[in-house]
XYZ file of C-alpha atoms in Angstrom:
694
model
C -108.961 62.635 -85.430
C -110.224 62.192 -89.021
C -113.932 61.496 -89.526
C -115.552 60.760 -92.903
C -118.761 62.617 -93.787
C -120.094 59.756 -95.937
C -119.275 57.249 -93.224
C -121.260 59.304 -90.705
C -124.247 59.297 -93.079
C -124.112 55.479 -93.085
C -124.503 55.538 -89.297
C -127.147 58.261 -88.925
C -129.764 59.634 -91.258
C -128.988 63.334 -91.589
C -129.695 65.908 -94.292
C -126.940 68.347 -93.384
C -124.085 69.740 -95.426
C -120.507 69.081 -94.295
C -120.221 72.721 -93.201
C -123.385 72.426 -91.087
C -122.141 69.213 -89.513
C -118.795 70.842 -88.704
C -120.495 73.844 -87.124
C -122.788 71.649 -85.003
C -119.961 69.450 -83.763
C -117.816 72.445 -82.847
C -120.743 73.950 -80.956
C -120.971 70.910 -78.653
C -117.246 70.771 -77.927
C -115.917 68.552 -80.742
C -113.798 71.248 -82.350
C -113.677 70.792 -86.132
C -110.406 72.415 -87.170
C -110.847 71.776 -90.884
C -113.018 70.122 -93.535
C -111.051 68.567 -96.419
C -112.502 67.132 -99.654
C -111.480 63.585 -100.604
C -112.990 62.372 -103.850
C -116.754 62.359 -103.373
C -116.308 62.562 -99.600
C -115.402 65.204 -97.017
C -113.137 64.592 -94.014
C -113.509 66.420 -90.683
C -110.320 67.120 -88.730
C -111.593 67.031 -85.139
C -109.535 68.083 -82.111
C -110.658 65.927 -79.195
C -109.834 66.365 -75.527
C -108.327 63.379 -73.704
C -111.486 62.774 -71.653
C -113.602 61.953 -74.738
C -112.305 58.589 -76.030
C -115.904 57.717 -76.900
C -115.591 60.092 -79.873
C -112.482 58.388 -81.273
C -114.812 56.632 -83.700
C -117.483 57.407 -86.259
C -120.074 55.849 -83.947
C -119.176 58.253 -81.133
C -119.398 61.307 -83.391
C -122.655 60.033 -84.895
C -124.022 59.627 -81.381
C -123.335 63.328 -80.709
C -125.055 64.270 -83.975
C -128.018 62.145 -82.955
C -128.482 64.209 -79.815
C -128.180 67.478 -81.761
C -130.632 66.502 -84.510
C -132.863 64.177 -82.465
C -132.115 61.410 -84.985
C -131.659 57.696 -84.342
C -128.545 55.741 -85.225
C -128.588 53.092 -87.944
C -127.749 49.618 -86.663
C -125.245 48.004 -89.044
C -124.443 44.910 -86.999
C -126.530 41.778 -86.875
C -128.589 42.059 -83.696
C -129.224 38.332 -83.152
C -128.224 37.432 -79.588
C -124.753 35.930 -79.454
C -124.476 32.811 -77.325
C -120.835 32.439 -76.336
C -119.082 29.117 -76.143
C -119.361 27.649 -72.636
C -116.446 28.602 -70.395
C -115.390 24.965 -70.034
C -114.864 24.659 -73.783
C -113.607 28.212 -74.218
C -110.691 27.457 -71.899
C -109.255 25.102 -74.528
C -108.782 28.085 -76.847
C -108.353 31.130 -74.558
C -106.962 31.324 -71.013
C -106.663 34.532 -68.980
C -103.980 34.222 -66.302
C -103.912 37.897 -65.245
C -107.510 39.047 -64.983
C -106.440 42.241 -63.180
C -104.916 43.466 -66.454
C -107.347 41.857 -68.912
C -110.933 42.519 -67.812
C -112.605 40.893 -70.811
C -111.422 38.888 -73.798
C -113.437 37.755 -76.806
C -112.187 35.557 -79.628
C -113.655 33.928 -82.687
C -112.114 31.473 -85.139
C -112.905 32.090 -88.806
C -111.778 29.264 -91.096
C -111.130 29.042 -94.818
C -110.654 32.742 -95.439
C -109.067 33.984 -98.638
C -106.533 36.750 -98.065
C -106.372 39.333 -100.817
C -106.831 42.995 -101.625
C -109.792 44.884 -100.174
C -112.649 46.122 -102.336
C -112.346 49.665 -103.664
C -115.008 51.144 -101.355
C -113.138 49.852 -98.301
C -109.787 51.153 -99.556
C -111.368 54.548 -100.293
C -112.883 54.759 -96.813
C -109.565 54.029 -95.123
C -107.560 56.331 -97.382
C -110.046 59.153 -96.701
C -109.141 59.081 -93.012
C -105.419 58.658 -93.652
C -105.028 54.868 -93.362
C -103.304 52.678 -95.963
C -104.672 49.379 -97.189
C -102.783 46.176 -96.224
C -105.048 43.216 -97.024
C -108.733 42.506 -96.649
C -108.623 41.023 -93.124
C -106.216 43.645 -91.703
C -108.245 46.403 -93.388
C -111.471 45.114 -91.860
C -110.081 45.144 -88.322
C -108.800 48.670 -88.942
C -112.139 49.728 -90.438
C -114.170 48.435 -87.507
C -111.847 50.159 -85.030
C -112.497 53.505 -86.730
C -116.191 52.798 -87.021
C -116.932 51.504 -83.512
C -113.852 52.657 -81.563
C -112.775 49.163 -80.536
C -109.197 48.067 -81.374
C -108.845 44.427 -82.400
C -106.250 42.090 -83.812
C -106.305 39.125 -86.163
C -103.884 36.206 -85.727
C -102.989 33.473 -88.182
C -104.407 30.584 -86.182
C -102.091 28.027 -87.768
C -99.028 29.962 -86.592
C -100.107 29.930 -82.921
C -98.323 27.124 -81.073
C -100.999 24.803 -79.716
C -103.662 26.718 -81.618
C -104.604 28.670 -78.493
C -104.207 31.978 -76.679
C -102.851 32.624 -73.176
C -103.205 36.159 -71.765
C -100.470 36.636 -69.183
C -97.770 38.955 -67.916
C -94.607 38.741 -69.962
C -91.577 37.101 -68.454
C -88.543 39.232 -67.684
C -86.454 39.797 -70.836
C -88.927 37.884 -72.990
C -88.662 39.059 -76.610
C -91.061 39.603 -79.483
C -90.652 40.913 -83.020
C -93.580 43.238 -83.647
C -95.331 44.025 -86.936
C -92.981 46.949 -87.564
C -90.154 44.340 -87.702
C -88.510 45.631 -84.517
C -87.362 43.173 -81.869
C -88.564 44.344 -78.466
C -87.649 43.144 -74.981
C -90.520 42.886 -72.478
C -90.566 42.874 -68.687
C -92.864 41.291 -66.127
C -95.078 44.393 -65.772
C -96.262 44.134 -69.380
C -99.257 42.145 -70.545
C -98.720 39.830 -73.513
C -101.040 37.712 -75.653
C -99.155 34.441 -76.051
C -99.476 31.019 -77.567
C -98.194 27.990 -75.727
C -94.563 28.914 -76.440
C -93.998 32.648 -76.886
C -95.673 36.051 -77.010
C -97.776 36.580 -80.134
C -98.707 40.230 -79.430
C -98.136 43.031 -76.960
C -101.591 43.412 -75.447
C -103.404 46.542 -76.604
C -100.433 47.909 -78.555
C -99.152 45.838 -81.483
C -99.225 42.284 -82.817
C -96.270 40.032 -83.429
C -94.751 39.491 -86.858
C -94.578 35.703 -86.590
C -98.339 35.244 -86.119
C -99.411 37.991 -88.511
C -101.831 37.597 -91.422
C -100.124 36.855 -94.759
C -101.269 35.805 -98.224
C -100.920 32.163 -97.113
C -103.250 32.557 -94.113
C -106.313 30.292 -94.185
C -107.617 30.272 -90.621
C -107.948 33.466 -88.542
C -108.365 33.996 -84.817
C -110.030 37.378 -84.245
C -109.277 38.953 -80.846
C -111.332 41.810 -79.346
C -110.471 42.592 -75.724
C -110.459 45.150 -72.937
C -107.179 45.833 -71.125
C -106.418 47.932 -68.070
C -105.733 51.492 -69.211
C -102.891 52.234 -66.808
C -100.977 49.127 -67.858
C -101.261 49.916 -71.566
C -100.062 53.467 -70.931
C -97.099 52.239 -68.884
C -96.100 49.616 -71.459
C -96.402 52.085 -74.335
C -94.114 54.559 -72.543
C -91.541 51.923 -71.622
C -91.348 50.572 -75.176
C -91.639 54.029 -76.751
C -94.323 52.513 -78.961
C -97.599 54.340 -79.554
C -100.254 53.034 -81.947
C -103.872 53.735 -82.854
C -104.809 50.837 -80.583
C -102.762 51.980 -77.580
C -104.050 55.535 -78.026
C -107.602 54.272 -77.548
C -106.885 51.726 -74.807
C -104.997 54.318 -72.754
C -108.026 56.601 -72.748
C -110.625 53.869 -72.318
C -112.762 51.839 -74.693
C -116.309 50.559 -74.277
C -116.230 47.364 -72.243
C -119.736 46.429 -73.397
C -118.963 46.999 -77.087
C -116.612 44.055 -77.563
C -119.177 41.524 -78.802
C -120.728 44.059 -81.179
C -117.313 44.935 -82.630
C -116.350 41.275 -82.939
C -119.634 40.466 -84.682
C -119.286 43.416 -87.070
C -115.723 42.413 -88.045
C -116.719 38.758 -88.409
C -119.619 39.634 -90.729
C -117.340 41.747 -92.921
C -114.617 39.070 -93.072
C -117.149 36.434 -94.085
C -118.629 38.761 -96.739
C -115.347 40.034 -98.186
C -112.820 37.271 -97.519
C -115.143 34.311 -97.377
C -114.739 31.904 -94.545
C -116.843 30.221 -91.903
C -117.262 31.824 -88.484
C -117.009 29.673 -85.390
C -118.620 30.215 -81.990
C -117.944 33.367 -80.013
C -115.619 33.002 -77.039
C -116.361 35.622 -74.370
C -114.379 35.478 -71.122
C -115.447 38.232 -68.710
C -113.558 37.729 -65.428
C -113.583 41.357 -64.240
C -116.981 43.011 -64.757
C -117.213 46.732 -64.160
C -120.039 48.484 -62.352
C -121.494 51.505 -64.129
C -120.802 54.870 -62.526
C -123.892 56.375 -60.901
C -124.114 60.073 -60.168
C -126.489 61.509 -57.596
C -128.453 64.585 -58.669
C -131.693 65.398 -56.895
C -132.528 68.340 -59.183
C -130.407 68.432 -62.337
C -132.183 71.491 -63.749
C -131.369 73.463 -60.620
C -127.747 72.296 -60.743
C -127.468 73.541 -64.325
C -128.821 76.941 -63.279
C -126.524 77.147 -60.267
C -123.337 76.260 -62.139
C -123.899 77.811 -65.574
C -126.763 80.284 -65.250
C -128.654 78.472 -68.037
C -132.388 77.978 -67.639
C -132.961 74.414 -68.888
C -136.191 72.628 -68.036
C -136.000 69.248 -66.365
C -137.603 67.485 -69.340
C -134.989 68.885 -71.710
C -132.205 67.924 -69.323
C -133.493 64.362 -69.237
C -133.849 64.258 -73.038
C -130.242 65.368 -73.554
C -128.842 62.949 -70.999
C -130.946 60.036 -72.181
C -129.922 60.666 -75.811
C -126.306 60.503 -74.685
C -126.952 57.120 -73.073
C -126.982 58.498 -69.517
C -129.993 56.788 -67.967
C -132.079 58.285 -65.148
C -132.629 56.097 -62.114
C -135.675 56.717 -59.962
C -136.077 56.331 -56.233
C -137.313 52.807 -55.511
C -137.350 52.299 -59.315
C -140.654 54.190 -59.455
C -140.853 56.470 -62.581
C -143.505 58.573 -60.873
C -140.988 59.664 -58.294
C -138.247 62.252 -58.794
C -135.006 61.269 -60.511
C -132.325 60.664 -57.922
C -129.418 59.069 -59.822
C -128.020 58.928 -63.330
C -126.108 55.902 -64.648
C -123.241 56.605 -67.022
C -123.041 54.401 -70.126
C -120.123 52.028 -70.533
C -118.516 54.231 -73.194
C -118.389 57.359 -70.980
C -115.523 57.006 -68.506
C -115.579 60.755 -67.772
C -119.022 60.867 -66.104
C -118.335 60.705 -62.358
C -119.917 63.680 -60.539
C -122.882 66.014 -60.959
C -120.740 68.671 -62.632
C -120.107 66.211 -65.482
C -123.865 65.915 -66.065
C -124.171 69.701 -66.047
C -121.388 69.933 -68.624
C -123.234 67.567 -70.975
C -126.419 69.614 -70.722
C -124.531 72.886 -71.163
C -122.758 71.529 -74.267
C -126.004 70.659 -75.990
C -127.844 73.737 -74.746
C -125.112 75.959 -76.165
C -122.101 77.381 -74.366
C -122.767 80.580 -76.298
C -125.976 81.009 -74.288
C -124.108 81.254 -70.981
C -124.287 84.866 -69.852
C -121.574 86.965 -68.248
C -122.474 87.829 -64.691
C -120.978 87.890 -61.232
C -121.802 84.942 -58.980
C -124.306 85.731 -56.240
C -122.935 86.874 -52.885
C -124.582 85.474 -49.780
C -122.624 87.403 -47.173
C -121.087 90.803 -46.687
C -117.350 91.140 -47.039
C -115.224 92.646 -44.333
C -111.668 93.750 -43.789
C -109.318 91.543 -41.885
C -108.086 93.189 -38.697
C -104.796 94.162 -40.329
C -106.183 95.286 -43.694
C -106.447 99.012 -42.840
C -102.778 99.018 -41.835
C -101.884 97.138 -45.015
C -103.529 99.984 -46.911
C -101.393 102.474 -44.999
C -98.252 100.562 -46.008
C -99.346 100.580 -49.638
C -100.303 104.231 -49.708
C -97.098 105.406 -48.070
C -94.949 103.491 -50.575
C -97.022 104.732 -53.513
C -96.532 108.263 -52.211
C -92.774 107.615 -52.290
C -92.964 106.695 -55.988
C -93.243 102.909 -55.669
C -95.433 100.721 -57.897
C -97.114 97.633 -56.453
C -96.203 94.322 -58.112
C -97.997 90.972 -57.958
C -95.883 87.911 -58.713
C -96.426 84.153 -58.819
C -96.606 82.201 -55.561
C -94.317 79.481 -56.952
C -90.637 79.933 -57.787
C -87.630 77.888 -58.879
C -85.874 75.814 -56.227
C -82.539 77.413 -57.204
C -83.492 80.390 -55.032
C -83.312 78.161 -51.918
C -79.523 78.429 -51.956
C -79.211 82.086 -52.927
C -81.827 84.087 -51.019
C -82.015 84.031 -47.227
C -85.531 83.828 -45.825
C -86.846 86.191 -43.154
C -86.326 85.032 -39.538
C -89.869 83.676 -39.144
C -89.093 81.070 -41.858
C -85.637 80.033 -40.690
C -85.405 76.288 -40.000
C -88.737 75.455 -41.598
C -89.131 72.833 -44.318
C -90.246 74.307 -47.622
C -93.229 73.249 -49.751
C -92.618 71.475 -53.075
C -95.358 71.105 -55.694
C -95.892 67.682 -57.265
C -96.468 69.300 -60.652
C -95.465 72.759 -61.807
C -97.703 75.276 -63.550
C -94.584 77.006 -64.897
C -91.705 74.771 -65.945
C -89.233 74.388 -63.074
C -91.271 76.471 -60.607
C -92.138 73.793 -58.054
C -91.346 75.690 -54.837
C -94.119 77.527 -52.992
C -92.322 80.786 -52.296
C -90.822 81.396 -48.839
C -89.690 84.848 -50.024
C -91.150 87.534 -52.292
C -87.809 88.709 -53.682
C -87.480 86.334 -56.698
C -90.704 87.676 -58.178
C -89.629 91.292 -57.729
C -86.159 90.648 -59.143
C -87.745 88.989 -62.179
C -89.897 92.111 -62.599
C -86.783 94.303 -62.407
C -85.123 92.217 -65.123
C -88.227 92.426 -67.335
C -88.235 96.221 -66.974
C -84.511 96.466 -67.684
C -85.124 94.539 -70.909
C -87.572 97.302 -71.852
C -84.954 99.974 -71.114
C -86.614 101.124 -67.885
C -83.739 101.669 -65.473
C -85.267 103.748 -62.677
C -87.571 101.447 -60.702
C -89.268 101.285 -57.323
C -91.421 98.202 -56.738
C -93.026 96.614 -53.695
C -95.202 93.587 -53.017
C -97.323 92.495 -50.087
C -98.163 88.814 -50.255
C -98.165 85.362 -48.718
C -95.066 83.246 -48.232
C -95.249 79.528 -47.458
C -93.501 76.739 -45.578
C -94.494 73.192 -44.647
C -96.871 72.582 -41.743
C -95.730 71.526 -38.309
C -96.664 67.880 -38.933
C -97.547 65.577 -41.802
C -100.998 66.392 -43.109
C -101.090 69.790 -41.383
C -101.944 72.925 -43.328
C -98.973 74.875 -44.725
C -97.393 77.631 -42.634
C -98.306 81.009 -44.166
C -97.154 84.536 -43.346
C -97.767 87.967 -44.844
C -94.484 89.498 -45.995
C -93.620 92.833 -47.555
C -90.691 93.299 -49.910
C -89.435 96.293 -51.868
C -86.749 96.883 -54.463
C -85.358 100.129 -55.814
C -82.714 101.003 -58.335
C -81.647 103.756 -60.704
C -81.817 107.483 -60.144
C -83.901 109.840 -58.062
C -85.998 111.455 -60.774
C -87.768 114.786 -60.518
C -90.924 115.500 -62.458
C -90.259 116.972 -65.898
C -86.565 116.040 -65.780
C -84.981 113.549 -68.159
C -81.835 112.998 -66.094
C -81.748 111.808 -62.503
C -80.471 114.204 -59.839
C -78.560 111.380 -58.179
C -78.496 107.590 -57.854
C -80.571 106.012 -55.105
C -78.568 104.441 -52.291
C -78.881 102.381 -49.136
C -80.388 105.273 -47.210
C -83.205 105.729 -49.732
C -84.234 102.112 -49.173
C -83.888 102.503 -45.414
C -85.948 105.683 -45.514
C -88.694 103.928 -47.491
C -88.883 101.170 -44.872
C -88.975 103.705 -42.036
C -91.651 105.808 -43.743
C -93.885 102.784 -44.424
C -93.598 101.555 -40.835
C -94.289 105.015 -39.457
C -97.336 105.467 -41.714
C -98.811 102.208 -40.420
C -98.312 103.228 -36.801
C -95.445 100.835 -36.120
C -92.869 101.957 -33.584
C -89.512 103.033 -35.032
C -87.445 100.160 -36.372
C -83.906 99.487 -35.221
C -81.286 98.827 -37.916
C -78.035 97.051 -37.164
C -75.130 95.718 -39.214
C -75.816 92.221 -40.527
C -74.360 89.510 -42.741
C -77.101 88.160 -45.050
C -76.505 85.647 -47.837
C -78.107 87.562 -50.699
C -76.937 91.058 -49.666
C -73.628 92.852 -50.113
C -71.412 92.904 -47.050
C -71.019 96.388 -45.594
C -74.356 97.541 -47.016
C -76.657 95.174 -45.121
C -78.825 95.704 -42.054
C -81.137 93.733 -39.808
C -84.596 95.218 -39.233
C -85.949 94.857 -35.701
C -89.169 96.004 -34.041
C -89.444 96.097 -30.232
C -86.296 94.010 -30.004
C -87.557 91.287 -32.384
C -85.708 90.625 -35.642
C -88.256 90.700 -38.488
C -86.233 91.018 -41.695
C -83.307 92.384 -43.666
C -82.432 95.146 -46.095
C -79.429 96.218 -48.141
C -77.779 96.114 -51.534
C -78.157 92.952 -53.627
C -74.971 90.896 -53.684
C -72.683 91.047 -56.699
C -73.095 87.308 -57.410
C -76.876 87.487 -57.628
C -76.729 90.722 -59.614
C -74.397 89.027 -62.090
C -76.790 86.085 -62.375
C -79.589 88.454 -63.387
C -77.144 90.507 -65.522
C -77.866 93.649 -63.499
C -75.326 96.365 -64.242
C -76.466 98.876 -61.612
C -76.964 98.611 -57.831
C -80.220 97.036 -56.639
C -81.424 97.787 -53.097
C -83.907 95.408 -51.500
C -85.754 95.014 -48.226
C -87.997 92.243 -46.935
C -89.601 91.687 -43.568
C -92.441 89.810 -41.893
C -95.448 92.104 -41.998
C -97.333 90.126 -39.377
C -94.468 90.492 -36.914
C -94.379 94.236 -37.584
C -98.126 94.576 -37.014
C -98.176 92.441 -33.877
C -96.945 95.496 -31.987
C -99.698 97.826 -30.813
C -100.399 100.638 -33.260
C -98.973 104.018 -32.343
C -101.563 106.747 -32.709
C -100.476 110.162 -34.013
C -99.826 112.764 -31.296
C -100.208 116.360 -32.348
C -98.157 119.200 -30.810
C -98.508 122.919 -31.443
C -95.834 124.612 -33.504
C -92.985 125.972 -31.364
C -93.386 129.635 -30.370
C -89.723 130.130 -29.532
C -86.721 129.569 -31.812
C -84.376 126.664 -31.388
C -80.606 126.613 -31.631
C -78.640 123.975 -33.545
C -74.981 123.101 -33.251
C -73.132 120.919 -35.797
C -70.329 118.787 -34.417
C -67.816 116.617 -36.298
C -66.066 113.629 -34.725
C -63.127 111.606 -36.021
C -64.191 107.971 -35.640
C -63.100 104.565 -36.858
C -64.718 103.316 -40.057
C -66.696 100.652 -38.215
C -68.229 103.234 -35.867
C -72.015 103.617 -36.346
C -74.019 106.822 -36.155
C -76.831 104.792 -34.549
C -74.717 104.375 -31.404
C -74.789 108.163 -30.904
C -78.564 108.240 -31.226
C -78.957 105.403 -28.741
C -76.557 107.019 -26.280
C -78.234 110.443 -26.370
C -81.794 109.077 -26.213
C -81.613 109.063 -22.415
C -80.624 112.766 -22.405
C -83.652 114.043 -24.283
C -85.463 116.630 -22.115
C -87.348 119.900 -22.333
C -84.188 121.709 -23.485
C -82.321 119.076 -25.565
C -84.660 118.052 -28.377
C -82.699 115.627 -30.511
C -79.793 114.603 -32.718
C -79.699 114.069 -36.496
C -77.168 112.857 -39.042
C -75.510 115.467 -41.298
C -72.605 113.975 -43.260
C -69.609 111.649 -43.438
C -66.238 112.678 -44.822
C -63.397 110.318 -45.782
C -60.126 111.286 -47.407
C -57.440 113.938 -47.060
C -56.363 114.692 -43.496
C -57.657 111.393 -42.109
C -56.083 107.999 -41.614
C -57.239 105.190 -43.961
C -59.256 103.582 -41.154
C -60.850 106.881 -40.060
C -63.674 109.107 -41.184
C -65.307 112.335 -40.041
C -68.890 111.994 -38.806
C -70.938 115.196 -38.540
C -74.113 115.381 -36.443
C -76.552 118.163 -35.567
C -77.806 118.788 -32.015
C -80.964 120.809 -31.393
C -81.726 122.830 -28.253
C -85.089 124.492 -27.612
C -87.661 125.167 -24.888
C -91.417 125.605 -25.283
C -91.805 128.335 -22.643
C -88.950 130.732 -23.494
C -85.889 131.331 -25.634
C -82.697 129.697 -24.415
C -79.735 131.987 -23.780
C -76.336 131.417 -25.338
C -74.816 130.509 -21.995
C -77.545 127.926 -21.326
C -76.969 126.306 -24.709
C -73.199 126.278 -24.124
C -73.688 124.446 -20.831
C -76.071 121.934 -22.330
C -73.799 121.392 -25.321
C -70.752 120.864 -23.127
C -72.634 118.295 -21.054
C -73.674 116.360 -24.200
C -70.133 116.272 -25.571
C -68.699 115.086 -22.257
C -71.330 112.329 -22.119
C -70.355 111.166 -25.628
C -66.679 111.204 -24.693
C -67.327 109.068 -21.604
C -69.736 106.653 -23.289
C -68.265 106.281 -26.770
C -64.709 107.634 -26.414
C -65.165 110.156 -29.226
C -63.975 113.742 -29.296
C -64.978 116.692 -31.499
C -62.723 117.208 -34.490
C -60.478 120.228 -34.159
């Protein structure tokens, strides 16, 4: 937005340099991005936010300067009360058929004008702010728009069929050639300003070529109106046509400024182009009620929300200078202010926070201190938080780093990553608008965030990674309007080599059992009973290296190696092992407390045994089978190794286990161990049909 320094000085009496003006405007939120000389003038390049259409004019900027400097604005428009033409007579010239889209329409006929070039001062003013001169009447309407913020349009009255205006919705496929000489097709959602035969302008956007002002124009109809913002925005998008007028109408103009703008333009036309002004026509079918904001103690609200100490009198002075009027209880000024009425040019004043923002702007954002908000209650851990800490600490001890990723992901993951069992069959949550382009799904799984972190690290040449995340996952509520379904999940990923401190090369690559061990260690640290792992087929995991995770017979998640298809999609060139399960399900089981036993006084005896088994045979079946045989002499079984290759059939492999025998009260004899060992092997032969390898 370009604002002329000299033009501002015509509207407000200030003795400030351009640099001082720029600094003051920036301080109150009207960011001056540059000050450019133009002849004997200076032009401010101001970056305005979309909620401040009142500053899309020199008047709006001057109003802000008036508050800063405590100066009054200079009235440049004749202040004599305007008596509009009676509605009965006005209807012969202007008719509004769609008052829901046109809230107010003013018109004035100016006869016997002389179209010609504008005076030099007017051309200079327009050129300073980047506008080109067309002719005196067109330049005046443009000038007043930049001065007062009100778009307007001038018609050649003699080219309007019937010499009148009808404001109506366009008919389907109705056409108009606009001032840019482009023929445009309208539809019945668009508002048009028409004569008795055809559209003469697209309301709030651009006039028509056929009724435009030319050198032959003698009689002018000046239109200044207020159109519904949403309709102008919709029409502008449909026609792909954006103008200075539509830019302002879309954001909101001052409904009560129409007569002033019309009078100002009429005065200038009569002074510069000659002519005789007729009566004002002012049709106001849809009045708007000013926004009122309740604030019992505005000074206290400022302190509460910003920390600024601003006295009530100063708050009132700032707001009043901005046109925001205090309203007293029972209209008694001796009583405390209860409401504030927003002026017609401030569409953004709706709640108390907006009032606080205005006071903070003019008190100085730079005066807002940095401090923590007050706490009115003591914090406390959730019931599961201590166990969450145990999960975290155990994984950190295993060399994992904790990651925190976004709670929204791309919908493409819906088809590639299988959710944990507690989310199966649930409808997912879709955001209406994304914070990150494409990420409109509230995550039902933590894995996409961790995989993105792996990719980011790979791009930085970090290949050995162990990451985990504990966070919320989301699904839709049980019924419409219900709160979303939320669960705490834990996910981990690991890849690369098993590095030792001080070594540059990994001892070995991590594998499925490293990931499984990490899950087991985390569960054990948090006091969760041992998890059961069983062969599974999961969409995002590689077949043959995938397992279900169950606690107390309840399936809570999955783990395994990332599938080749997904790895290829991320361009991973090394195996990625992942695990994810429902943390709430895991913690629903009563916590197991540590039980301490004294160190054994007597030595134990171990025997390694190898079995030839089919490839699909699972070591876990041996553990489950022997669990019932654990006693004071037989202490347990553990996995040793698997061999595949020479001496075995293609569908066979050698599984080696270790059996431990020990008593707490004495040392077992060799014969006792032999008997126990024989009994165990016979039980395995009967139960699982496996024999020791010879």
